[in-house]
Amino acid sequence: MRYLTAGESHGPQLTTIIEGVPAGVPLTAEDINNELARRQKGHGRGRRMQIEKDQVKIVSGVRHGYTLGSPITLVVENNDWKHWTNIMGIEPTELDEADIKRKVSRPRPGHADLNGAIKYGHRDMRNVLERSSARETTVRVAAGAVAKKVLSELGIQVGGHVLEIGGVKAQPAQYESLSQLQEVTEESPVRCFDSTAGVKMMEAIDQAKQNGDSIGGIVEVIVEGVPVGVGSYVHYDRKLDSKIAAAVISINAFKGVEFGIGFKAAEVPGSQVHDEIIWDEQAGYTRRTNNLGGFEGGMTTGMPIVVRGVMKPIPTLYKPLKSVDIETKEPFEASIERSDSCAVPAASVVAESVVAWELANAIVEQFGQDRIQLIQENIEKANEWARNF
């Protein structure tokens, strides 16, 4: 499976074309719209979320509610496009550069503006920021929604939540099922299981907004029901944990990834890190603990996948940092674009999506590609083999 996204933040639409989804997966626009709505929620989101009510159009690859096995095209129109047609128009314009509104010549620290302008030779850095914007994650979530449908047909569940915002840390979540975790966090404006910490997180977001500043945080994604042995130890580029790590770090503003106990493994001896193997007739081989987050040797162990990502504060500030105008080389305050004071709750939904995609891709590749029924049969055989090994 693979997908390609296209579109600019204030262009007419965002598009993704998905290839390799097996035939026979139930899929509707509502399935995808539910995930898009989750992405737009969260305390600290800016005015853009009030303008855009993202709705997807499925324009290929699905018939009567089931995937066909052919490429799937998803389109999300930008409702704000009508206000940007002159600025972001496709056709050549007779307007001089000086007459085009919102030209960006002052790069924002922390963004792709300056590096992208130097790389592609753009004198108007709007050409960079429109594509490097986190608005692109809209269709990554749409693609992730398709991946979640594939996984759900295989009995695999994906969930996520927020662990930390602006230095406010939640207590470890104690839940009976992933469904319960999702039910609780969906009701939280910051997607936090710990309600007391959630209130403090919102206060920290409000304070940052009042100060014209922004704050980041940490999100966690959990996947349950994964078969043993997805991925590979044979080649570095087939290790599933490395693919998931790359996908998480590719999310806008994410700067770090860890699995299981992650960086804490550097602080304790191996006897307190590695997961002891146990066996019983019903479950087969399992682990007494899950310190390694569901992975050994680049392959799944059958334990829940637990992956966390850290998101830096959004670099677009209403109290802008100093920068340099690329035309005059004079120091200025960086330009201000419409932005959020905190997007960590929304980023947890994006993280779910990219993890779901990488896992679905690996499973489809390993257990059969053409139709979902074949994959289901192959996974059942693989699970039986693992239990009796």
CSV table of C-alpha atoms in Angstrom, one decimal:
chain,number,residue,atom,x,y,z
A,1,MET,CA,0.0,0.0,0.0
A,2,ARG,CA,1.1,3.6,-0.6
A,3,TYR,CA,-0.4,7.0,-0.9
A,4,LEU,CA,0.5,10.4,-2.3
A,5,THR,CA,-0.9,13.7,-1.0
A,6,ALA,CA,-1.2,16.9,-3.0
A,7,GLY,CA,-2.5,20.4,-2.3
A,8,GLU,CA,-1.6,23.7,-0.6
A,9,SER,CA,-3.0,25.0,2.7
A,10,HIS,CA,-5.1,27.8,1.0
A,11,GLY,CA,-5.4,26.1,-2.4
A,12,PRO,CA,-8.8,24.8,-3.7
A,13,GLN,CA,-8.5,21.3,-2.3
A,14,LEU,CA,-6.3,18.6,-0.7
A,15,THR,CA,-6.1,15.2,-2.4
A,16,THR,CA,-4.7,11.8,-1.7
A,17,ILE,CA,-4.5,8.8,-4.1
A,18,ILE,CA,-4.2,5.5,-2.3
A,19,GLU,CA,-2.9,2.4,-4.0
A,20,GLY,CA,-2.9,-1.2,-2.8
A,21,VAL,CA,-5.9,-1.3,-0.5
A,22,PRO,CA,-7.3,-4.8,-0.7
A,23,ALA,CA,-10.7,-5.4,-2.3
A,24,GLY,CA,-13.7,-6.1,0.0
A,25,VAL,CA,-13.0,-3.6,2.8
A,26,PRO,CA,-16.2,-1.8,3.9
A,27,LEU,CA,-15.6,2.0,3.5
A,28,THR,CA,-17.8,5.1,3.4
A,29,ALA,CA,-17.2,8.8,3.5
A,30,GLU,CA,-18.6,8.8,7.0
A,31,ASP,CA,-15.8,6.5,8.2
A,32,ILE,CA,-13.3,9.1,7.0
A,33,ASN,CA,-15.3,12.1,8.1
A,34,ASN,CA,-15.4,10.9,11.6
A,35,GLU,CA,-11.6,10.9,11.7
A,36,LEU,CA,-11.4,14.3,10.1
A,37,ALA,CA,-13.7,15.7,12.7
A,38,ARG,CA,-11.5,14.2,15.5
A,39,ARG,CA,-8.5,16.0,14.0
A,40,GLN,CA,-10.2,19.4,14.1
A,41,LYS,CA,-11.1,19.2,17.8
A,42,GLY,CA,-8.9,20.1,20.8
A,43,HIS,CA,-8.4,22.9,23.2
A,44,GLY,CA,-6.0,25.4,21.7
A,45,ARG,CA,-7.0,25.2,18.1
A,46,GLY,CA,-7.2,28.4,16.1
A,47,ARG,CA,-9.7,30.1,13.8
A,48,ARG,CA,-9.0,27.9,10.8
A,49,MET,CA,-10.9,25.1,12.5
A,50,GLN,CA,-14.0,27.4,12.6
A,51,ILE,CA,-13.7,28.0,8.9
A,52,GLU,CA,-13.0,24.5,7.6
A,53,LYS,CA,-15.5,21.8,8.4
A,54,ASP,CA,-13.5,19.0,6.6
A,55,GLN,CA,-15.6,16.6,4.5
A,56,VAL,CA,-14.2,14.0,2.2
A,57,LYS,CA,-15.3,13.0,-1.3
A,58,ILE,CA,-14.4,9.5,-2.4
A,59,VAL,CA,-14.1,9.8,-6.2
A,60,SER,CA,-12.6,6.4,-7.1
A,61,GLY,CA,-11.8,2.9,-5.8
A,62,VAL,CA,-15.1,2.3,-3.9
A,63,ARG,CA,-18.4,0.9,-5.1
A,64,HIS,CA,-21.5,0.5,-3.1
A,65,GLY,CA,-19.6,0.8,0.2
A,66,TYR,CA,-16.7,-1.6,-0.5
A,67,THR,CA,-13.2,-1.1,-1.9
A,68,LEU,CA,-12.5,-2.5,-5.3
A,69,GLY,CA,-8.8,-3.1,-5.1
A,70,SER,CA,-8.2,-0.2,-7.5
A,71,PRO,CA,-6.7,3.2,-6.5
A,72,ILE,CA,-8.8,5.2,-4.1
A,73,THR,CA,-9.0,9.0,-4.6
A,74,LEU,CA,-10.0,11.2,-1.7
A,75,VAL,CA,-10.6,14.9,-2.0
A,76,VAL,CA,-11.1,17.5,0.8
A,77,GLU,CA,-12.1,20.9,-0.4
A,78,ASN,CA,-10.9,24.0,1.3
A,79,ASN,CA,-13.9,26.2,2.2
A,80,ASP,CA,-11.6,29.3,2.6
A,81,TRP,CA,-10.4,29.0,-1.0
A,82,LYS,CA,-12.9,31.8,-2.2
A,83,HIS,CA,-10.9,34.3,-0.2
A,84,TRP,CA,-7.5,33.2,-1.6
A,85,THR,CA,-8.2,32.8,-5.3
A,86,ASN,CA,-6.1,35.9,-6.3
A,87,ILE,CA,-3.3,35.0,-3.9
A,88,MET,CA,-3.2,31.3,-4.7
A,89,GLY,CA,-4.6,31.2,-8.2
A,90,ILE,CA,-3.4,28.6,-10.6
A,91,GLU,CA,-3.4,30.6,-13.8
A,92,PRO,CA,-0.7,33.2,-14.7
A,93,THR,CA,-1.4,36.6,-13.3
A,94,GLU,CA,-0.8,40.1,-14.7
A,95,LEU,CA,-0.3,41.5,-11.2
A,96,ASP,CA,3.2,42.6,-10.2
A,97,GLU,CA,4.9,40.8,-7.3
A,98,ALA,CA,4.4,43.9,-5.2
A,99,ASP,CA,0.7,43.8,-5.9
A,100,ILE,CA,0.1,40.2,-4.8
A,101,LYS,CA,-1.2,40.3,-1.2
A,102,ARG,CA,0.5,38.4,1.6
A,103,LYS,CA,3.8,37.9,-0.1
A,104,VAL,CA,6.2,36.4,2.5
A,105,SER,CA,9.8,37.7,2.5
A,106,ARG,CA,10.4,37.3,6.3
A,107,PRO,CA,11.0,33.6,7.2
A,108,ARG,CA,9.6,32.3,10.4
A,109,PRO,CA,12.0,30.6,12.8
A,110,GLY,CA,11.2,27.0,13.2
A,111,HIS,CA,9.4,26.6,9.9
A,112,ALA,CA,10.5,25.3,6.5
A,113,ASP,CA,10.3,28.9,5.0
A,114,LEU,CA,13.9,29.8,4.6
A,115,ASN,CA,15.4,26.4,3.9
A,116,GLY,CA,12.7,25.6,1.3
A,117,ALA,CA,13.1,29.0,-0.4
A,118,ILE,CA,16.8,28.5,-0.7
A,119,LYS,CA,16.3,24.9,-2.0
A,120,TYR,CA,13.7,25.8,-4.7
A,121,GLY,CA,14.7,29.4,-5.4
A,122,HIS,CA,11.4,31.0,-4.2
A,123,ARG,CA,11.6,34.7,-3.5
A,124,ASP,CA,8.0,34.6,-2.1
A,125,MET,CA,8.1,32.1,0.7
A,126,ARG,CA,4.4,31.6,0.6
A,127,ASN,CA,5.3,29.0,-2.1
A,128,VAL,CA,7.0,27.1,0.7
A,129,LEU,CA,4.7,27.6,3.7
A,130,GLU,CA,1.5,26.7,1.8
A,131,ARG,CA,2.8,23.1,1.3
A,132,SER,CA,4.8,22.7,4.4
A,133,SER,CA,1.7,23.7,6.5
A,134,ALA,CA,0.2,21.1,8.9
A,135,ARG,CA,-3.0,21.5,6.8
A,136,GLU,CA,-1.5,18.6,4.7
A,137,THR,CA,-2.2,16.2,7.6
A,138,THR,CA,-5.9,16.5,6.8
A,139,VAL,CA,-5.5,14.0,4.0
A,140,ARG,CA,-2.9,11.9,5.9
A,141,VAL,CA,-5.7,11.4,8.5
A,142,ALA,CA,-8.0,10.5,5.6
A,143,ALA,CA,-5.6,7.9,4.4
A,144,GLY,CA,-5.2,6.7,8.0
A,145,ALA,CA,-8.9,6.3,8.3
A,146,VAL,CA,-8.8,3.8,5.3
A,147,ALA,CA,-5.9,2.0,7.0
A,148,LYS,CA,-7.9,1.8,10.3
A,149,LYS,CA,-10.8,0.2,8.3
A,150,VAL,CA,-8.4,-2.5,6.9
A,151,LEU,CA,-7.1,-3.2,10.4
A,152,SER,CA,-10.5,-3.3,12.0
A,153,GLU,CA,-11.5,-6.0,9.5
A,154,LEU,CA,-8.6,-8.0,10.9
A,155,GLY,CA,-9.5,-7.5,14.6
A,156,ILE,CA,-6.8,-4.9,15.2
A,157,GLN,CA,-7.7,-1.7,17.1
A,158,VAL,CA,-5.8,1.6,17.1
A,159,GLY,CA,-6.1,4.3,19.8
A,160,GLY,CA,-4.2,7.3,21.0
A,161,HIS,CA,-4.2,9.9,23.8
A,162,VAL,CA,-2.2,12.8,25.2
A,163,LEU,CA,0.4,12.3,28.0
A,164,GLU,CA,1.8,15.7,28.4
A,165,ILE,CA,1.2,19.4,27.3
A,166,GLY,CA,3.5,22.3,28.3
A,167,GLY,CA,5.1,20.4,31.1
A,168,VAL,CA,1.8,19.2,32.6
A,169,LYS,CA,2.1,15.4,32.8
A,170,ALA,CA,-0.8,13.0,33.1
A,171,GLN,CA,-0.8,10.1,35.5
A,172,PRO,CA,-0.3,6.7,33.8
A,173,ALA,CA,-3.7,5.7,32.3
A,174,GLN,CA,-5.3,2.7,34.0
A,175,TYR,CA,-7.9,1.3,31.6
A,176,GLU,CA,-9.6,-2.1,31.1
A,177,SER,CA,-9.7,-1.9,27.3
A,178,LEU,CA,-8.5,0.3,24.4
A,179,SER,CA,-12.2,1.1,23.8
A,180,GLN,CA,-12.5,2.5,27.3
A,181,LEU,CA,-9.4,4.6,26.8
A,182,GLN,CA,-10.9,6.1,23.6
A,183,GLU,CA,-14.3,6.7,25.1
A,184,VAL,CA,-12.8,8.7,28.0
A,185,THR,CA,-10.3,10.7,25.9
A,186,GLU,CA,-12.8,11.5,23.2
A,187,GLU,CA,-14.7,13.5,25.8
A,188,SER,CA,-11.6,15.4,26.9
A,189,PRO,CA,-10.8,18.7,25.1
A,190,VAL,CA,-7.1,17.7,25.3
A,191,ARG,CA,-7.6,13.9,24.7
A,192,CYS,CA,-6.2,13.2,28.2
A,193,PHE,CA,-7.4,10.2,30.3
A,194,ASP,CA,-6.4,12.0,33.5
A,195,SER,CA,-9.1,14.6,34.0
A,196,THR,CA,-7.2,16.5,36.6
A,197,ALA,CA,-4.1,16.8,34.4
A,198,GLY,CA,-6.5,17.7,31.5
A,199,VAL,CA,-7.7,20.8,33.3
A,200,LYS,CA,-4.2,21.9,34.0
A,201,MET,CA,-3.2,21.3,30.4
A,202,MET,CA,-6.1,23.6,29.3
A,203,GLU,CA,-4.9,26.3,31.7
A,204,ALA,CA,-1.4,26.0,30.3
A,205,ILE,CA,-2.7,26.4,26.8
A,206,ASP,CA,-4.8,29.4,27.7
A,207,GLN,CA,-1.8,31.0,29.4
A,208,ALA,CA,0.4,30.4,26.3
A,209,LYS,CA,-2.3,31.9,24.1
A,210,GLN,CA,-2.6,35.0,26.3
A,211,ASN,CA,1.2,35.4,26.1
A,212,GLY,CA,1.2,35.1,22.3
A,213,ASP,CA,3.1,31.9,22.7
A,214,SER,CA,2.7,28.2,22.0
A,215,ILE,CA,3.4,24.9,23.8
A,216,GLY,CA,4.0,21.3,22.7
A,217,GLY,CA,3.6,17.9,24.3
A,218,ILE,CA,3.7,14.2,24.1
A,219,VAL,CA,1.2,11.8,22.5
A,220,GLU,CA,0.9,8.0,22.7
A,221,VAL,CA,-0.5,5.5,20.3
A,222,ILE,CA,-1.5,2.0,21.2
A,223,VAL,CA,-2.3,-0.9,18.8
A,224,GLU,CA,-3.9,-4.1,20.1
A,225,GLY,CA,-4.6,-7.4,18.3
A,226,VAL,CA,-1.4,-7.4,16.1
A,227,PRO,CA,-0.1,-10.8,15.0
A,228,VAL,CA,3.4,-12.0,15.9
A,229,GLY,CA,6.2,-11.5,13.4
A,230,VAL,CA,4.9,-8.5,11.4
A,231,GLY,CA,8.0,-6.8,10.0
A,232,SER,CA,11.5,-8.3,9.6
A,233,TYR,CA,14.9,-8.7,11.2
A,234,VAL,CA,16.5,-9.6,7.9
A,235,HIS,CA,17.1,-6.1,6.4
A,236,TYR,CA,17.2,-2.7,8.1
A,237,ASP,CA,14.6,-1.2,5.7
A,238,ARG,CA,12.0,-3.9,6.6
A,239,LYS,CA,12.0,-3.4,10.3
A,240,LEU,CA,8.4,-2.3,11.2
A,241,ASP,CA,9.4,-0.2,14.2
A,242,SER,CA,11.8,1.8,12.1
A,243,LYS,CA,9.0,2.5,9.6
A,244,ILE,CA,6.6,3.6,12.3
A,245,ALA,CA,9.3,5.8,13.9
A,246,ALA,CA,9.9,7.4,10.5
A,247,ALA,CA,6.2,8.0,10.0
A,248,VAL,CA,5.7,9.6,13.4
A,249,ILE,CA,8.7,11.9,13.0
A,250,SER,CA,7.4,13.0,9.6
A,251,ILE,CA,4.4,14.6,11.3
A,252,ASN,CA,4.7,18.4,11.3
A,253,ALA,CA,6.6,19.6,14.5
A,254,PHE,CA,7.4,16.1,15.8
A,255,LYS,CA,11.0,15.9,17.1
A,256,GLY,CA,11.3,12.5,18.8
A,257,VAL,CA,9.9,9.0,19.0
A,258,GLU,CA,10.1,6.1,21.5
A,259,PHE,CA,8.6,2.6,22.0
A,260,GLY,CA,7.6,1.1,25.3
A,261,ILE,CA,9.7,2.5,28.1
A,262,GLY,CA,11.8,4.2,25.4
A,263,PHE,CA,14.7,6.4,26.6
A,264,LYS,CA,14.2,5.2,30.2
A,265,ALA,CA,15.9,2.0,29.0
A,266,ALA,CA,19.1,4.0,29.3
A,267,GLU,CA,18.7,4.4,33.0
A,268,VAL,CA,18.1,0.8,34.2
A,269,PRO,CA,19.8,-2.6,33.8
A,270,GLY,CA,18.7,-5.1,31.1
A,271,SER,CA,17.0,-7.3,33.7
A,272,GLN,CA,14.5,-4.5,34.1
A,273,VAL,CA,14.1,-3.8,30.4
A,274,HIS,CA,13.6,-7.0,28.5
A,275,ASP,CA,10.2,-8.8,28.6
A,276,GLU,CA,10.2,-12.3,29.9
A,277,ILE,CA,8.5,-14.9,27.7
A,278,ILE,CA,5.7,-17.0,29.0
A,279,TRP,CA,3.4,-19.6,27.4
A,280,ASP,CA,-0.1,-21.1,28.0
A,281,GLU,CA,-2.3,-23.3,26.0
A,282,GLN,CA,-4.9,-20.6,25.2
A,283,ALA,CA,-2.7,-17.6,24.4
A,284,GLY,CA,0.5,-19.4,23.3
A,285,TYR,CA,3.6,-17.3,23.7
A,286,THR,CA,3.2,-13.9,25.3
A,287,ARG,CA,5.4,-11.5,27.4
A,288,ARG,CA,5.1,-10.9,31.2
A,289,THR,CA,5.7,-7.2,30.6
A,290,ASN,CA,5.7,-4.9,27.5
A,291,ASN,CA,8.7,-2.7,28.2
A,292,LEU,CA,9.8,-2.9,24.5
A,293,GLY,CA,6.4,-1.6,23.2
A,294,GLY,CA,5.5,-4.7,21.2
A,295,PHE,CA,8.7,-5.0,19.2
A,296,GLU,CA,11.8,-7.2,19.2
A,297,GLY,CA,14.2,-7.3,16.3
A,298,GLY,CA,12.1,-5.0,14.2
A,299,MET,CA,9.1,-7.4,14.4
A,300,THR,CA,5.9,-7.4,16.4
A,301,THR,CA,5.8,-9.7,19.4
A,302,GLY,CA,2.0,-10.0,19.6
A,303,MET,CA,1.9,-7.6,22.6
A,304,PRO,CA,0.3,-4.2,22.1
A,305,ILE,CA,2.4,-1.7,20.1
A,306,VAL,CA,3.1,1.3,22.3
A,307,VAL,CA,4.7,4.3,20.6
A,308,ARG,CA,5.1,7.9,21.7
A,309,GLY,CA,6.0,11.1,19.9
A,310,VAL,CA,7.0,14.5,21.1
A,311,MET,CA,5.7,17.6,19.4
A,312,LYS,CA,7.5,20.9,19.7
A,313,PRO,CA,5.6,24.1,20.2
A,314,ILE,CA,4.1,25.4,17.0
A,315,PRO,CA,6.6,28.0,15.6
A,316,THR,CA,4.0,30.4,14.3
A,317,LEU,CA,3.7,32.9,17.2
A,318,TYR,CA,1.5,35.9,17.8
A,319,LYS,CA,4.5,37.3,19.7
A,320,PRO,CA,6.9,36.7,16.7
A,321,LEU,CA,10.6,36.0,17.0
A,322,LYS,CA,13.2,38.0,15.2
A,323,SER,CA,14.1,37.1,11.6
A,324,VAL,CA,15.7,38.7,8.5
A,325,ASP,CA,13.9,40.0,5.5
A,326,ILE,CA,15.4,38.1,2.5
A,327,GLU,CA,14.9,41.2,0.2
A,328,THR,CA,16.5,43.9,2.4
A,329,LYS,CA,18.5,41.6,4.7
A,330,GLU,CA,17.3,43.9,7.5
A,331,PRO,CA,16.1,42.4,10.9
A,332,PHE,CA,12.4,42.2,11.4
A,333,GLU,CA,9.8,40.3,13.4
A,334,ALA,CA,8.8,37.2,11.6
A,335,SER,CA,5.5,37.3,9.7
A,336,ILE,CA,2.4,36.0,11.4
A,337,GLU,CA,0.1,33.4,9.9
A,338,ARG,CA,-3.2,32.2,11.4
A,339,SER,CA,-2.2,29.4,13.8
A,340,ASP,CA,-3.0,27.4,17.0
A,341,SER,CA,-1.5,28.0,20.4
A,342,CYS,CA,-1.4,24.2,20.9
A,343,ALA,CA,-2.2,21.4,18.4
A,344,VAL,CA,-1.1,18.4,20.5
A,345,PRO,CA,-4.6,16.9,20.9
A,346,ALA,CA,-5.1,17.1,17.1
A,347,ALA,CA,-1.6,15.7,16.6
A,348,SER,CA,-2.5,12.6,18.6
A,349,VAL,CA,-5.1,11.8,15.9
A,350,VAL,CA,-2.5,12.3,13.2
A,351,ALA,CA,-0.1,10.0,15.0
A,352,GLU,CA,-2.8,7.3,15.2
A,353,SER,CA,-3.3,7.7,11.4
A,354,VAL,CA,0.4,7.3,10.4
A,355,VAL,CA,0.9,4.4,12.8
A,356,ALA,CA,-2.2,2.7,11.4
A,357,TRP,CA,-1.0,3.2,7.9
A,358,GLU,CA,2.4,1.7,8.4
A,359,LEU,CA,1.0,-1.3,10.2
A,360,ALA,CA,-1.8,-1.9,7.6
A,361,ASN,CA,0.8,-1.6,4.8
A,362,ALA,CA,3.1,-4.2,6.5
A,363,ILE,CA,0.2,-6.6,7.1
A,364,VAL,CA,-1.2,-6.4,3.6
A,365,GLU,CA,2.3,-7.0,2.2
A,366,GLN,CA,3.0,-9.9,4.5
A,367,PHE,CA,-0.3,-11.7,4.5
A,368,GLY,CA,-1.8,-11.1,1.0
A,369,GLN,CA,-2.6,-8.1,-1.1
A,370,ASP,CA,-5.6,-8.7,-3.3
A,371,ARG,CA,-8.7,-9.2,-1.1
A,372,ILE,CA,-9.4,-8.7,2.6
A,373,GLN,CA,-10.8,-12.3,3.0
A,374,LEU,CA,-7.5,-13.8,2.0
A,375,ILE,CA,-5.6,-11.7,4.5
A,376,GLN,CA,-8.1,-12.7,7.2
A,377,GLU,CA,-7.6,-16.4,6.4
A,378,ASN,CA,-3.8,-16.1,6.3
A,379,ILE,CA,-3.7,-14.3,9.7
A,380,GLU,CA,-5.8,-16.9,11.3
A,381,LYS,CA,-3.4,-19.6,10.0
A,382,ALA,CA,-0.4,-17.6,11.2
A,383,ASN,CA,-2.0,-17.1,14.7
A,384,GLU,CA,-2.7,-20.8,14.9
A,385,TRP,CA,0.9,-21.6,13.9
A,386,ALA,CA,2.3,-19.2,16.5
A,387,ARG,CA,0.1,-20.7,19.3
A,388,ASN,CA,1.3,-24.3,18.5
A,389,PHE,CA,4.9,-23.5,17.7
